[in-house]
XYZ file of N, CA and C in Angstrom:
390
model
N -18.228 12.308 22.346
C -17.311 11.639 21.461
C -17.722 11.793 20.002
N -19.018 11.707 19.720
C -19.487 11.788 18.340
C -19.151 13.125 17.710
N -19.189 14.195 18.500
C -18.924 15.519 17.938
C -17.498 15.641 17.419
N -16.531 14.970 18.065
C -15.158 15.033 17.562
C -15.053 14.318 16.225
N -15.822 13.240 16.053
C -15.819 12.518 14.782
C -16.464 13.380 13.698
N -17.543 14.081 14.051
C -18.199 14.972 13.097
C -17.231 16.055 12.660
N -16.535 16.649 13.622
C -15.556 17.684 13.293
C -14.446 17.150 12.413
N -13.999 15.925 12.697
C -12.886 15.385 11.933
C -13.282 15.112 10.486
N -14.517 14.708 10.232
C -14.936 14.488 8.837
C -14.991 15.826 8.113
N -15.456 16.853 8.798
C -15.491 18.183 8.189
C -14.103 18.700 7.869
N -13.190 18.508 8.809
C -11.799 18.924 8.588
C -11.185 18.144 7.434
N -11.494 16.863 7.369
C -10.959 16.012 6.303
C -11.488 16.469 4.939
N -12.774 16.775 4.872
C -13.367 17.249 3.615
C -12.728 18.568 3.208
N -12.573 19.481 4.156
C -11.934 20.769 3.847
C -10.506 20.550 3.339
N -9.771 19.654 3.993
C -8.391 19.360 3.580
C -8.354 18.802 2.152
N -9.268 17.880 1.854
C -9.307 17.298 0.507
C -9.702 18.351 -0.531
N -10.627 19.212 -0.170
C -11.069 20.275 -1.082
C -9.930 21.250 -1.346
N -9.198 21.597 -0.304
C -8.063 22.513 -0.436
C -6.971 21.895 -1.294
N -6.683 20.623 -1.061
C -5.678 19.923 -1.873
C -6.068 19.897 -3.348
N -7.363 19.747 -3.601
C -7.854 19.695 -4.982
C -7.991 21.089 -5.590
N -7.726 22.115 -4.765
C -7.841 23.516 -5.200
C -9.241 23.819 -5.742
N -10.234 23.377 -4.966
C -11.638 23.598 -5.305
C -12.232 24.501 -4.228
N -12.937 25.539 -4.647
C -13.588 26.418 -3.670
C -14.830 25.724 -3.115
N -15.310 26.225 -2.001
C -16.524 25.681 -1.401
C -17.690 25.786 -2.384
N -17.769 26.917 -3.067
C -18.835 27.131 -4.046
C -18.747 26.133 -5.205
N -17.518 25.876 -5.673
C -17.336 24.916 -6.765
C -17.744 23.512 -6.324
N -17.362 23.129 -5.108
C -17.744 21.813 -4.604
C -19.260 21.719 -4.471
N -19.878 22.789 -4.018
C -21.341 22.813 -3.911
C -21.975 22.585 -5.283
N -21.438 23.248 -6.296
C -21.985 23.110 -7.652
C -21.846 21.688 -8.187
N -20.652 21.106 -8.068
C -20.435 19.780 -8.654
C -21.059 18.652 -7.844
N -21.238 18.862 -6.543
C -21.805 17.799 -5.712
C -23.323 17.907 -5.569
N -23.872 19.074 -5.888
C -25.310 19.256 -5.752
C -25.754 19.495 -4.316
N -24.826 19.886 -3.461
C -25.123 20.173 -2.055
C -24.993 21.677 -1.861
N -25.883 22.257 -1.084
C -25.852 23.713 -0.923
C -24.562 24.175 -0.255
N -24.136 25.358 -0.649
C -22.924 25.966 -0.104
C -23.005 26.095 1.426
N -24.111 26.628 1.986
C -24.189 26.756 3.449
C -24.104 25.404 4.176
N -24.745 24.371 3.600
C -24.715 23.052 4.232
C -23.298 22.484 4.214
N -22.603 22.623 3.081
C -21.209 22.176 2.996
C -20.342 22.902 4.022
N -20.556 24.196 4.148
C -19.796 24.991 5.109
C -20.023 24.476 6.531
N -21.272 24.159 6.860
C -21.586 23.637 8.192
C -20.924 22.278 8.427
N -20.886 21.448 7.382
C -20.215 20.146 7.501
C -18.732 20.356 7.771
N -18.109 21.235 6.991
C -16.672 21.481 7.151
C -16.334 22.047 8.528
N -17.233 22.840 9.089
C -16.986 23.429 10.411
C -17.384 22.495 11.549
N -17.894 21.315 11.207
C -18.243 20.333 12.226
C -19.583 20.572 12.881
N -20.423 21.407 12.271
C -21.729 21.718 12.856
C -22.810 20.732 12.426
N -22.598 20.058 11.307
C -23.568 19.093 10.791
C -22.889 17.765 10.541
N -23.640 16.694 10.748
C -23.142 15.353 10.466
C -23.763 14.893 9.143
N -22.941 14.726 8.111
C -23.484 14.332 6.809
C -23.885 12.857 6.776
N -24.938 12.575 6.023
C -25.371 11.191 5.830
C -24.434 10.512 4.834
N -24.575 9.207 4.703
C -23.762 8.454 3.741
C -24.025 8.952 2.321
N -25.272 9.292 2.029
C -25.625 9.787 0.693
C -24.931 11.123 0.408
N -24.937 12.010 1.374
C -24.265 13.312 1.217
C -22.763 13.104 1.049
N -22.191 12.194 1.841
C -20.757 11.908 1.714
C -20.428 11.371 0.324
N -21.327 10.568 -0.214
C -21.110 10.028 -1.561
C -21.095 11.164 -2.587
N -21.999 12.124 -2.449
C -22.036 13.267 -3.364
C -20.771 14.117 -3.227
N -20.317 14.309 -1.992
C -19.097 15.083 -1.754
C -17.900 14.362 -2.373
N -17.830 13.043 -2.169
C -16.731 12.252 -2.731
C -16.700 12.377 -4.250
N -17.866 12.327 -4.852
C -17.946 12.470 -6.310
C -17.421 13.843 -6.730
N -17.810 14.881 -6.005
C -17.364 16.236 -6.311
C -15.868 16.423 -6.124
N -15.301 15.723 -5.146
C -13.865 15.821 -4.870
C -13.046 14.817 -5.683
N -13.752 13.904 -6.332
C -13.107 12.829 -7.103
C -12.215 11.964 -6.217
N -12.779 11.598 -5.069
C -12.111 10.660 -4.169
C -13.104 9.538 -3.882
N -12.640 8.481 -3.244
C -13.543 7.366 -2.972
C -14.496 7.717 -1.829
N -15.736 7.302 -1.990
C -16.717 7.505 -0.924
C -16.293 6.707 0.306
N -15.635 5.571 0.083
C -15.180 4.735 1.194
C -14.253 5.515 2.125
N -13.386 6.345 1.556
C -12.470 7.146 2.380
C -13.256 8.075 3.299
N -14.319 8.673 2.776
C -15.145 9.561 3.601
C -15.941 8.766 4.637
N -16.441 7.592 4.246
C -17.185 6.757 5.190
C -16.298 6.355 6.368
N -15.052 6.037 6.082
C -14.115 5.654 7.143
C -13.862 6.839 8.063
N -13.623 8.014 7.476
C -13.379 9.215 8.278
C -14.582 9.546 9.154
N -15.779 9.324 8.629
C -17.004 9.648 9.362
C -17.367 8.567 10.379
N -16.653 7.441 10.354
C -16.945 6.363 11.284
C -18.074 5.464 10.830
N -18.481 5.586 9.561
C -19.548 4.739 9.024
C -18.997 3.354 8.693
N -17.766 3.305 8.209
C -17.095 2.047 7.878
C -15.840 1.893 8.718
N -15.492 0.664 8.983
C -14.225 0.364 9.653
C -13.129 0.386 8.600
N -11.976 0.905 8.974
C -10.852 0.923 8.038
C -10.331 -0.494 7.861
N -10.156 -0.868 6.595
C -9.624 -2.195 6.293
C -8.122 -2.096 6.112
N -7.491 -3.197 6.273
C -6.060 -3.264 6.014
C -5.873 -3.457 4.516
N -5.598 -2.374 3.810
C -5.428 -2.432 2.364
C -4.262 -3.334 1.999
N -3.206 -3.268 2.788
C -2.035 -4.099 2.508
C -2.423 -5.567 2.422
N -3.209 -6.023 3.379
C -3.575 -7.427 3.436
C -4.445 -7.818 2.260
N -5.388 -6.959 1.881
C -6.260 -7.250 0.749
C -5.463 -7.377 -0.540
N -4.574 -6.435 -0.776
C -3.772 -6.445 -2.000
C -2.845 -7.651 -1.999
N -2.199 -7.864 -0.883
C -1.272 -8.992 -0.778
C -1.998 -10.314 -1.013
N -3.149 -10.486 -0.403
C -3.910 -11.726 -0.563
C -4.335 -11.929 -2.014
N -4.769 -10.848 -2.663
C -5.199 -10.950 -4.059
C -4.035 -11.348 -4.963
N -2.892 -10.733 -4.749
C -1.727 -11.065 -5.579
C -1.269 -12.502 -5.341
N -1.213 -12.891 -4.092
C -0.743 -14.248 -3.785
C -1.711 -15.314 -4.300
N -2.990 -14.981 -4.410
C -3.993 -15.939 -4.868
C -4.064 -16.048 -6.391
N -3.452 -15.126 -7.101
C -3.525 -15.120 -8.566
C -2.723 -16.285 -9.141
N -3.418 -17.210 -9.766
C -2.781 -18.411 -10.300
C -2.034 -18.165 -11.606
N -2.289 -17.045 -12.255
C -1.647 -16.756 -13.535
C -0.281 -16.094 -13.391
N 0.065 -15.677 -12.177
C 1.353 -15.023 -11.941
C 2.352 -16.013 -11.351
N 3.608 -15.847 -11.744
C 4.662 -16.658 -11.133
C 4.970 -16.082 -9.755
N 5.669 -16.854 -8.938
C 6.049 -16.370 -7.610
C 6.915 -15.121 -7.722
N 7.814 -15.108 -8.698
C 8.681 -13.942 -8.898
C 7.855 -12.708 -9.262
N 6.878 -12.864 -10.167
C 6.018 -11.743 -10.563
C 5.217 -11.224 -9.370
N 4.717 -12.134 -8.569
C 3.964 -11.733 -7.374
C 4.838 -10.903 -6.444
N 6.078 -11.362 -6.229
C 6.976 -10.654 -5.325
C 7.336 -9.279 -5.872
N 7.575 -9.178 -7.177
C 7.897 -7.885 -7.791
C 6.724 -6.922 -7.622
N 5.514 -7.393 -7.880
C 4.333 -6.540 -7.720
C 4.163 -6.096 -6.268
N 4.372 -7.005 -5.339
C 4.274 -6.645 -3.920
C 5.328 -5.613 -3.538
N 6.543 -5.784 -4.043
C 7.613 -4.820 -3.755
C 7.263 -3.434 -4.288
N 6.730 -3.388 -5.499
C 6.337 -2.104 -6.097
C 5.218 -1.471 -5.276
N 4.235 -2.272 -4.911
C 3.112 -1.785 -4.120
C 3.596 -1.185 -2.798
N 4.463 -1.904 -2.113
C 4.990 -1.427 -0.832
C 5.766 -0.129 -1.022
N 6.555 -0.042 -2.088
C 7.331 1.187 -2.312
C 6.413 2.376 -2.588
N 5.328 2.165 -3.337
C 4.369 3.249 -3.585
C 3.698 3.681 -2.286
N 3.327 2.714 -1.450
C 2.688 3.045 -0.170
C 3.623 3.879 0.702
N 4.891 3.479 0.780
C 5.858 4.223 1.587
C 6.056 5.628 1.034
N 6.123 5.739 -0.282
C 6.289 7.050 -0.924
C 5.108 7.961 -0.593
N 3.900 7.431 -0.673
C 2.705 8.224 -0.384
C 2.612 8.587 1.093
N 2.993 7.677 1.970
C 2.997 7.981 3.398
C 3.990 9.091 3.708
N 5.158 9.045 3.075
C 6.168 10.090 3.276
C 5.655 11.430 2.762
N 4.972 11.416 1.621
C 4.413 12.650 1.058
C 3.340 13.215 1.979
N 2.518 12.343 2.572
C 1.483 12.796 3.504
C 2.104 13.444 4.732
N 3.178 12.869 5.243
C 3.863 13.431 6.408
C 4.419 14.805 6.067
N 5.024 14.945 4.891
C 5.556 16.246 4.470
C 4.444 17.277 4.353
N 3.328 16.888 3.765
C 2.201 17.798 3.581
C 1.646 18.256 4.924
N 1.567 17.344 5.884
C 1.040 17.683 7.207
C 1.913 18.701 7.924
N 3.210 18.718 7.651
C 4.129 19.594 8.354
C 4.410 20.896 7.624
N 3.752 21.131 6.471
C 3.948 22.385 5.753
C 3.001 23.437 6.300
N 3.461 24.693 6.377
C 2.572 25.775 6.802
C 1.447 25.959 5.783
N 0.304 26.474 6.247
C -0.831 26.736 5.359
C -0.408 27.581 4.173
N -0.911 27.227 3.001
C -0.657 28.032 1.811
C 0.642 27.706 1.113
N 1.483 26.878 1.713
C 2.757 26.511 1.091
C 2.588 25.163 0.413
N 2.906 25.114 -0.853
C 2.839 23.875 -1.611
C 4.248 23.385 -1.876
N 4.413 22.085 -1.883
C 5.711 21.504 -2.204
C 5.940 21.606 -3.700
N 7.090 22.108 -4.102
C 7.421 22.187 -5.525
C 7.683 20.783 -6.020
N 7.054 20.475 -7.171
C 7.312 19.122 -7.496
C 7.053 18.687 -8.825
């Protein structure tokens, strides 16, 4: 079971690197991790430590938490609930302002989920014009 998780983190890193249009060599340079080691991680041959994932996240300019979740180091939190709770607890906002912010947040989440679905169904090398 662990090997499938290792492979999935490597695939996820490769996907993020490809989306960012960064070569393996460029990621190695900015993250301070050797090119061969990064390649092994992407191919699912090596399991990166939390420290290595943090360096990769920095190089990709994504959150380390996202990589930790993919690697199974952290449990995925319900972002919706955290944001909703924070907005509802804010004493400086009116009820109307809270609802407007929640509506905007939900619309952004739906938009991003739809974009992710479109990206997943595109053939390799094809980018959405946008």
